[in-house]
PDB file of C-alpha atoms in Angstrom:
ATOM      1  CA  UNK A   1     -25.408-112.020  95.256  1.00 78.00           C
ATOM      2  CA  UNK A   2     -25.996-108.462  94.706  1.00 83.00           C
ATOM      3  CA  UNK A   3     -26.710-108.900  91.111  1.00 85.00           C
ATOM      4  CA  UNK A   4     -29.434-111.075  92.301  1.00 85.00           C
ATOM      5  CA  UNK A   5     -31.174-109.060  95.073  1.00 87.00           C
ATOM      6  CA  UNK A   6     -31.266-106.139  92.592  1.00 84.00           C
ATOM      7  CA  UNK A   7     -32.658-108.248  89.954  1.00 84.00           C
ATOM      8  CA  UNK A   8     -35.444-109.141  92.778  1.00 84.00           C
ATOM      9  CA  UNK A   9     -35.943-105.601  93.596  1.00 88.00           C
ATOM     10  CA  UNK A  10     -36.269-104.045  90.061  1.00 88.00           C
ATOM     11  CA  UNK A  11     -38.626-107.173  89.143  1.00 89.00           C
ATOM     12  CA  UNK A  12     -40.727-106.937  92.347  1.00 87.00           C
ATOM     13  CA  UNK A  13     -40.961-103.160  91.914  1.00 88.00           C
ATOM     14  CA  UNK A  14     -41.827-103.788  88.290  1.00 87.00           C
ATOM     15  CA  UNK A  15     -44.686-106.088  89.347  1.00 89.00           C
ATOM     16  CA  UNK A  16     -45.943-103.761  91.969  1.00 84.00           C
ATOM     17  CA  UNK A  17     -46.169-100.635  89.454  1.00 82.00           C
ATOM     18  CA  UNK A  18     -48.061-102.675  87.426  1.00 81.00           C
ATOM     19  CA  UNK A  19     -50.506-104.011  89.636  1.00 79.00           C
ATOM     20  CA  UNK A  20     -50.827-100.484  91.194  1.00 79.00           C
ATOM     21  CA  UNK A  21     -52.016 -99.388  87.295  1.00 72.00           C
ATOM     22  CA  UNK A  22     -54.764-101.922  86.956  1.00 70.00           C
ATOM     23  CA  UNK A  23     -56.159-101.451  90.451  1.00 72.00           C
ATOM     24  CA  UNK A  24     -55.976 -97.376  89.108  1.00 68.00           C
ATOM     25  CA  UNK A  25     -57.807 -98.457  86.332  1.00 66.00           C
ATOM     26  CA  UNK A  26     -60.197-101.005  87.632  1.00 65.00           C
ATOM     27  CA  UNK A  27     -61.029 -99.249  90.595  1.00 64.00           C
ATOM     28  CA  UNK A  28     -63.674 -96.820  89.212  1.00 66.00           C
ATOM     29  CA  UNK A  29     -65.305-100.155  87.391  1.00 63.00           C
ATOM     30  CA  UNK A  30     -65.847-102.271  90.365  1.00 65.00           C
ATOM     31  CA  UNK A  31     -66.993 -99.263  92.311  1.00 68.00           C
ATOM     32  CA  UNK A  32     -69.748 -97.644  89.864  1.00 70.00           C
ATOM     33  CA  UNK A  33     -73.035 -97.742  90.564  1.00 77.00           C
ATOM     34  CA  UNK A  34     -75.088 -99.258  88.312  1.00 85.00           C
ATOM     35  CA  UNK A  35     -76.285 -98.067  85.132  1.00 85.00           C
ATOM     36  CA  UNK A  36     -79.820 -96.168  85.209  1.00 90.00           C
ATOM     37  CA  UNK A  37     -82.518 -98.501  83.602  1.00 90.00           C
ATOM     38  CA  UNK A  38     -82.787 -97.869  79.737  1.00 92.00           C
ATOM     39  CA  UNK A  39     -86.510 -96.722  80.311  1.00 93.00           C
ATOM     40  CA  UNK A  40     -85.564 -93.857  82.269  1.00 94.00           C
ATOM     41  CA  UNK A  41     -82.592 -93.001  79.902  1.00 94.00           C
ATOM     42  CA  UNK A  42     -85.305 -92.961  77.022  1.00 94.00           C
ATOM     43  CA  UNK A  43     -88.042 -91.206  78.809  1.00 94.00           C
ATOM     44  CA  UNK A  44     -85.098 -88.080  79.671  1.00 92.00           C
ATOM     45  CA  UNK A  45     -83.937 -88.396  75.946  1.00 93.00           C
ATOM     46  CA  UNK A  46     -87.879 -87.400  74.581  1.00 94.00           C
ATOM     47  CA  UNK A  47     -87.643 -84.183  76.495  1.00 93.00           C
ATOM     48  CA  UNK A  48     -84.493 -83.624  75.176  1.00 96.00           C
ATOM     49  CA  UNK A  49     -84.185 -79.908  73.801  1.00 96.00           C
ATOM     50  CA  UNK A  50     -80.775 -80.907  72.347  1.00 98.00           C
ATOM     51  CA  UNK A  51     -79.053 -84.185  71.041  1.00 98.00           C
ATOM     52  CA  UNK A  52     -75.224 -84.891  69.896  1.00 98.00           C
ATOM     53  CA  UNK A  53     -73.590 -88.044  69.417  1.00 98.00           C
ATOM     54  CA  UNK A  54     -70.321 -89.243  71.233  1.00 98.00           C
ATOM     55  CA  UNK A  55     -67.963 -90.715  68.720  1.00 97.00           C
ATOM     56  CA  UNK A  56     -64.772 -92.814  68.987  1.00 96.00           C
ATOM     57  CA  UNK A  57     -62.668 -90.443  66.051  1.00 95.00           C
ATOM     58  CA  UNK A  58     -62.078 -87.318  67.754  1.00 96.00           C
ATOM     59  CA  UNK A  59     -58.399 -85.925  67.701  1.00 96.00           C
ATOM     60  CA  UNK A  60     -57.328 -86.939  71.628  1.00 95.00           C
ATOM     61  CA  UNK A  61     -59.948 -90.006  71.984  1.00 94.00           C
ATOM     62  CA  UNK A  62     -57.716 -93.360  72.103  1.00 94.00           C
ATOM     63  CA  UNK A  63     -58.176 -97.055  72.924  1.00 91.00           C
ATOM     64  CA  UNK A  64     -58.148 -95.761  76.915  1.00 91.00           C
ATOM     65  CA  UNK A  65     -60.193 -92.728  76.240  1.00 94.00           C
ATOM     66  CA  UNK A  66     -63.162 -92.712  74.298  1.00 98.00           C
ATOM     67  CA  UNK A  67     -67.584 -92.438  74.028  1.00 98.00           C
ATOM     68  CA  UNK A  68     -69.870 -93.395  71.885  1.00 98.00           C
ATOM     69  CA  UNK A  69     -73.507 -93.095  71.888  1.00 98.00           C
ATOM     70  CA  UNK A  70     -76.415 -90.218  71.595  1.00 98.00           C
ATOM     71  CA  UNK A  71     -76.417 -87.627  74.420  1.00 98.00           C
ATOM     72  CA  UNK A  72     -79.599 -85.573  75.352  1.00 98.00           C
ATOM     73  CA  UNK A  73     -79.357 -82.212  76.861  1.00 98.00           C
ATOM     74  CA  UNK A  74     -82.582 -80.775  78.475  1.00 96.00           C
ATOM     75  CA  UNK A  75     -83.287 -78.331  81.449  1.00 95.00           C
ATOM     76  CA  UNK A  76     -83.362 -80.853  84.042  1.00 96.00           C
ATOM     77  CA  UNK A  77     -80.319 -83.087  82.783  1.00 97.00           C
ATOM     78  CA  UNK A  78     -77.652 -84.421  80.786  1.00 98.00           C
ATOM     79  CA  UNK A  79     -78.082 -88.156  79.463  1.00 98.00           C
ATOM     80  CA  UNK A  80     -76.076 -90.412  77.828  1.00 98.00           C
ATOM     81  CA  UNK A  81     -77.672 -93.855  76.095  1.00 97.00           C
ATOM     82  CA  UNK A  82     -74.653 -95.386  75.277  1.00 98.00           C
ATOM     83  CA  UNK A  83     -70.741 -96.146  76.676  1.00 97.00           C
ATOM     84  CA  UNK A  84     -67.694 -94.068  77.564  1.00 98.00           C
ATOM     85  CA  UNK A  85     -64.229 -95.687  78.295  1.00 95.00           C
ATOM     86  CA  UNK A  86     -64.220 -96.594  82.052  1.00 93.00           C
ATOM     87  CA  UNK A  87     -62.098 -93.767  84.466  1.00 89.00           C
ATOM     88  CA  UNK A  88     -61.766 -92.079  87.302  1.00 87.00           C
ATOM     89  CA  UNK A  89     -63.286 -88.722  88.396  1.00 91.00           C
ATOM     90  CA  UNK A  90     -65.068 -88.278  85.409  1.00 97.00           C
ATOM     91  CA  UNK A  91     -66.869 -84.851  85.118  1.00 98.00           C
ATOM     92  CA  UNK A  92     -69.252 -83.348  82.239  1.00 99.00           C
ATOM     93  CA  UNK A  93     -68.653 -79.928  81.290  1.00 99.00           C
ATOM     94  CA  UNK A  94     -71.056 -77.903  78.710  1.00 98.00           C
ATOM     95  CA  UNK A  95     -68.895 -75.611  76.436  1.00 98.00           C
ATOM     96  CA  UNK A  96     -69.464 -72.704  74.345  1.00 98.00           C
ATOM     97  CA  UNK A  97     -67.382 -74.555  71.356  1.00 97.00           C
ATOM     98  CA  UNK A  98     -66.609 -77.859  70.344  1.00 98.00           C
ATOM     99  CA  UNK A  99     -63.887 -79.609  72.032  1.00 95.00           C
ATOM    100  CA  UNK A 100     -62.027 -82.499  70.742  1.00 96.00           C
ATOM    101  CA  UNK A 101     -58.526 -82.228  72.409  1.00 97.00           C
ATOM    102  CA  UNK A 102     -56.859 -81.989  75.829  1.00 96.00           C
ATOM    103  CA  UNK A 103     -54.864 -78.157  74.780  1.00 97.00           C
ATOM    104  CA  UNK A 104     -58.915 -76.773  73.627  1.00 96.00           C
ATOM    105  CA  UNK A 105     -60.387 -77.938  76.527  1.00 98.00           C
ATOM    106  CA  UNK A 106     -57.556 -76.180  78.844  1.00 98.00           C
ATOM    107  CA  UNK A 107     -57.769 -73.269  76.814  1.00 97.00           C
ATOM    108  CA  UNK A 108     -61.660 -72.494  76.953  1.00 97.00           C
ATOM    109  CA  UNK A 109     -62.044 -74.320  80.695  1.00 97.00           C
ATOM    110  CA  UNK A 110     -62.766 -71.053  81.919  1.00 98.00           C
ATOM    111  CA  UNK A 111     -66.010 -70.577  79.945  1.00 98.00           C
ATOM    112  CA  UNK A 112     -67.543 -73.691  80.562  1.00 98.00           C
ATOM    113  CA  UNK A 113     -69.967 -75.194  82.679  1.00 98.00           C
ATOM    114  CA  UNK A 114     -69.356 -77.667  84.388  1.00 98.00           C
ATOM    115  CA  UNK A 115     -72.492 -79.840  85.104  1.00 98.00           C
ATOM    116  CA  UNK A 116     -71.933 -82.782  87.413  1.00 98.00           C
ATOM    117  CA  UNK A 117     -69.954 -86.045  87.773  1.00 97.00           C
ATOM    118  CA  UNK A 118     -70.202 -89.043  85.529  1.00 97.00           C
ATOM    119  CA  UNK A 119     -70.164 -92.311  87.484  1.00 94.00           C
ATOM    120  CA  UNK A 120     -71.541 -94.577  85.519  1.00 95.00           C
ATOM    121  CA  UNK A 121     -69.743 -95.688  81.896  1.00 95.00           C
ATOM    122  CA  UNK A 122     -72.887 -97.634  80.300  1.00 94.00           C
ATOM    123  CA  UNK A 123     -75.909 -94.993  80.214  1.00 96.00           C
ATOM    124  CA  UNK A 124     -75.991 -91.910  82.462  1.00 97.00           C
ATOM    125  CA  UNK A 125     -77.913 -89.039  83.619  1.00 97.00           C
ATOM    126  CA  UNK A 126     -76.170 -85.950  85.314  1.00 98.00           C
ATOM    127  CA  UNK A 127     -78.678 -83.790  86.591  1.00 98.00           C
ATOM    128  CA  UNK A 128     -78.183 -79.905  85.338  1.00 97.00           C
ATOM    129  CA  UNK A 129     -78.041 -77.222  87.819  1.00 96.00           C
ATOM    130  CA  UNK A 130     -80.915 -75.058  88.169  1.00 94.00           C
ATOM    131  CA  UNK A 131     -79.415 -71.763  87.041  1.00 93.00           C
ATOM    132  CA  UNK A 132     -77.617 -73.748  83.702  1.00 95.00           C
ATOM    133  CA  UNK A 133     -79.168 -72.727  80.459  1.00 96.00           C
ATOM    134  CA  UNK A 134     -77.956 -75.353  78.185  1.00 97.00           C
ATOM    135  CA  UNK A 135     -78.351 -72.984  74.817  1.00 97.00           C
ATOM    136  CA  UNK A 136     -75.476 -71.117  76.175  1.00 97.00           C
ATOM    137  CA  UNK A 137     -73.417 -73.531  75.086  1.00 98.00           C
ATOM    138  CA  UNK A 138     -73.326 -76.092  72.188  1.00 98.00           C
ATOM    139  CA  UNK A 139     -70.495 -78.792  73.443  1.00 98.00           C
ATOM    140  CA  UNK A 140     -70.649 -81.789  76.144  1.00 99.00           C
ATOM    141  CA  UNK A 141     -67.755 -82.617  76.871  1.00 99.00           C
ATOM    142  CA  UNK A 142     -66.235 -85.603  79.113  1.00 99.00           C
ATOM    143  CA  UNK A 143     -63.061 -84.976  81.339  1.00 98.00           C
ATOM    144  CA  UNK A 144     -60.904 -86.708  83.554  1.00 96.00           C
ATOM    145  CA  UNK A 145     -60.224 -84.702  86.156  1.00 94.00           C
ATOM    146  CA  UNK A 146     -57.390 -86.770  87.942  1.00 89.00           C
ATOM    147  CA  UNK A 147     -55.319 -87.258  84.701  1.00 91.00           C
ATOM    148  CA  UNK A 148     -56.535 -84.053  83.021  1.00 94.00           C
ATOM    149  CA  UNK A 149     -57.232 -86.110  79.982  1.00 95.00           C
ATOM    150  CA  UNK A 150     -59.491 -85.586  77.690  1.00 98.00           C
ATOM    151  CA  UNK A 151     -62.104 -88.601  77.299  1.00 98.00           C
ATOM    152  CA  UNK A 152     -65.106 -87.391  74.598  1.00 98.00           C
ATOM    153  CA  UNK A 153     -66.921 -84.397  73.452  1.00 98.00           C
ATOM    154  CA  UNK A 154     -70.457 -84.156  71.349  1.00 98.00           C
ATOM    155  CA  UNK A 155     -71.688 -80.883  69.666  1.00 98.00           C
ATOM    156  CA  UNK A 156     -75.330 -80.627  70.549  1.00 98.00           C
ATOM    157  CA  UNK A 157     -76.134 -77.609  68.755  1.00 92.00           C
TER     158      UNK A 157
END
């Protein structure tokens, strides 16, 4: 009898840790907003004064964590026409050098900018702050705040 109940404990607990994981992860998917129209993506991209690309190879990008796709940096805002991995409390940092794993970013967090939130995962637009001057830096860079884990990084210049 006890073997039994504990059997039904560890499984039920099992069940519920798992279920607790996908709601983690699906959360931030069935809550986005949706995507900005492709027009207005493309319209921010041609006043672009910078472009990098978001690729899937970088040292800490994984099945989980990962962007690909052309990012535009201008004045006015950061734009993305393409797909990160979906997450939680995504943010978008600018950063003075490029950035591909989770130890780098920690280690130059301090000199970075950070720009906005990212809640979107197909297209986005993060508007810049007014006092940002994105030739400062050369790097966007996509964290996960919640995890600290690093999801993508472009060098733009």
């Amino acid at each position: 009898m006890v073997k039994k109940t504990l059997l039904l404990i560890v499984s039920h607990a099992l069940v519920a840790a798992l279920a607790f994981g996908a709601g983690i992860y699906a959360l931030p998917i069935l809550t986005a907003p949706p995507a900005p129209a492709q027009a207005e993506v493309t319209a921010l991209a041609a006043q672009a004064q910078f472009t990098g690309q978001f690729r899937r190879d970088l040292t800490d990008s994984d099945a989980l964590h990962w962007g690909e796709g052309t990012v535009a940096v201008s004045r006015s805002a950061v734009s993305l026409q393409g797909r990160i991995a979906p997450g939680p409390d995504y943010k978008l940092y600018l950063a003075p050098e490029f950035v591909q794993t989770e130890a780098d970013f920690l280690r130059l967090k301090a000199k970075m900018l950070r720009v906005g939130d990212v809640k979107t995962f197909e297209n986005f637009i993060v508007p810049m702050p007014a006092s940002a001057d994105p030739a400062a830096y050369n790097t966007v860079i996509v964290w996960c705040e919640s995890f600290g884990q690093f999801i993508t990084a472009a060098r733009y210049r």
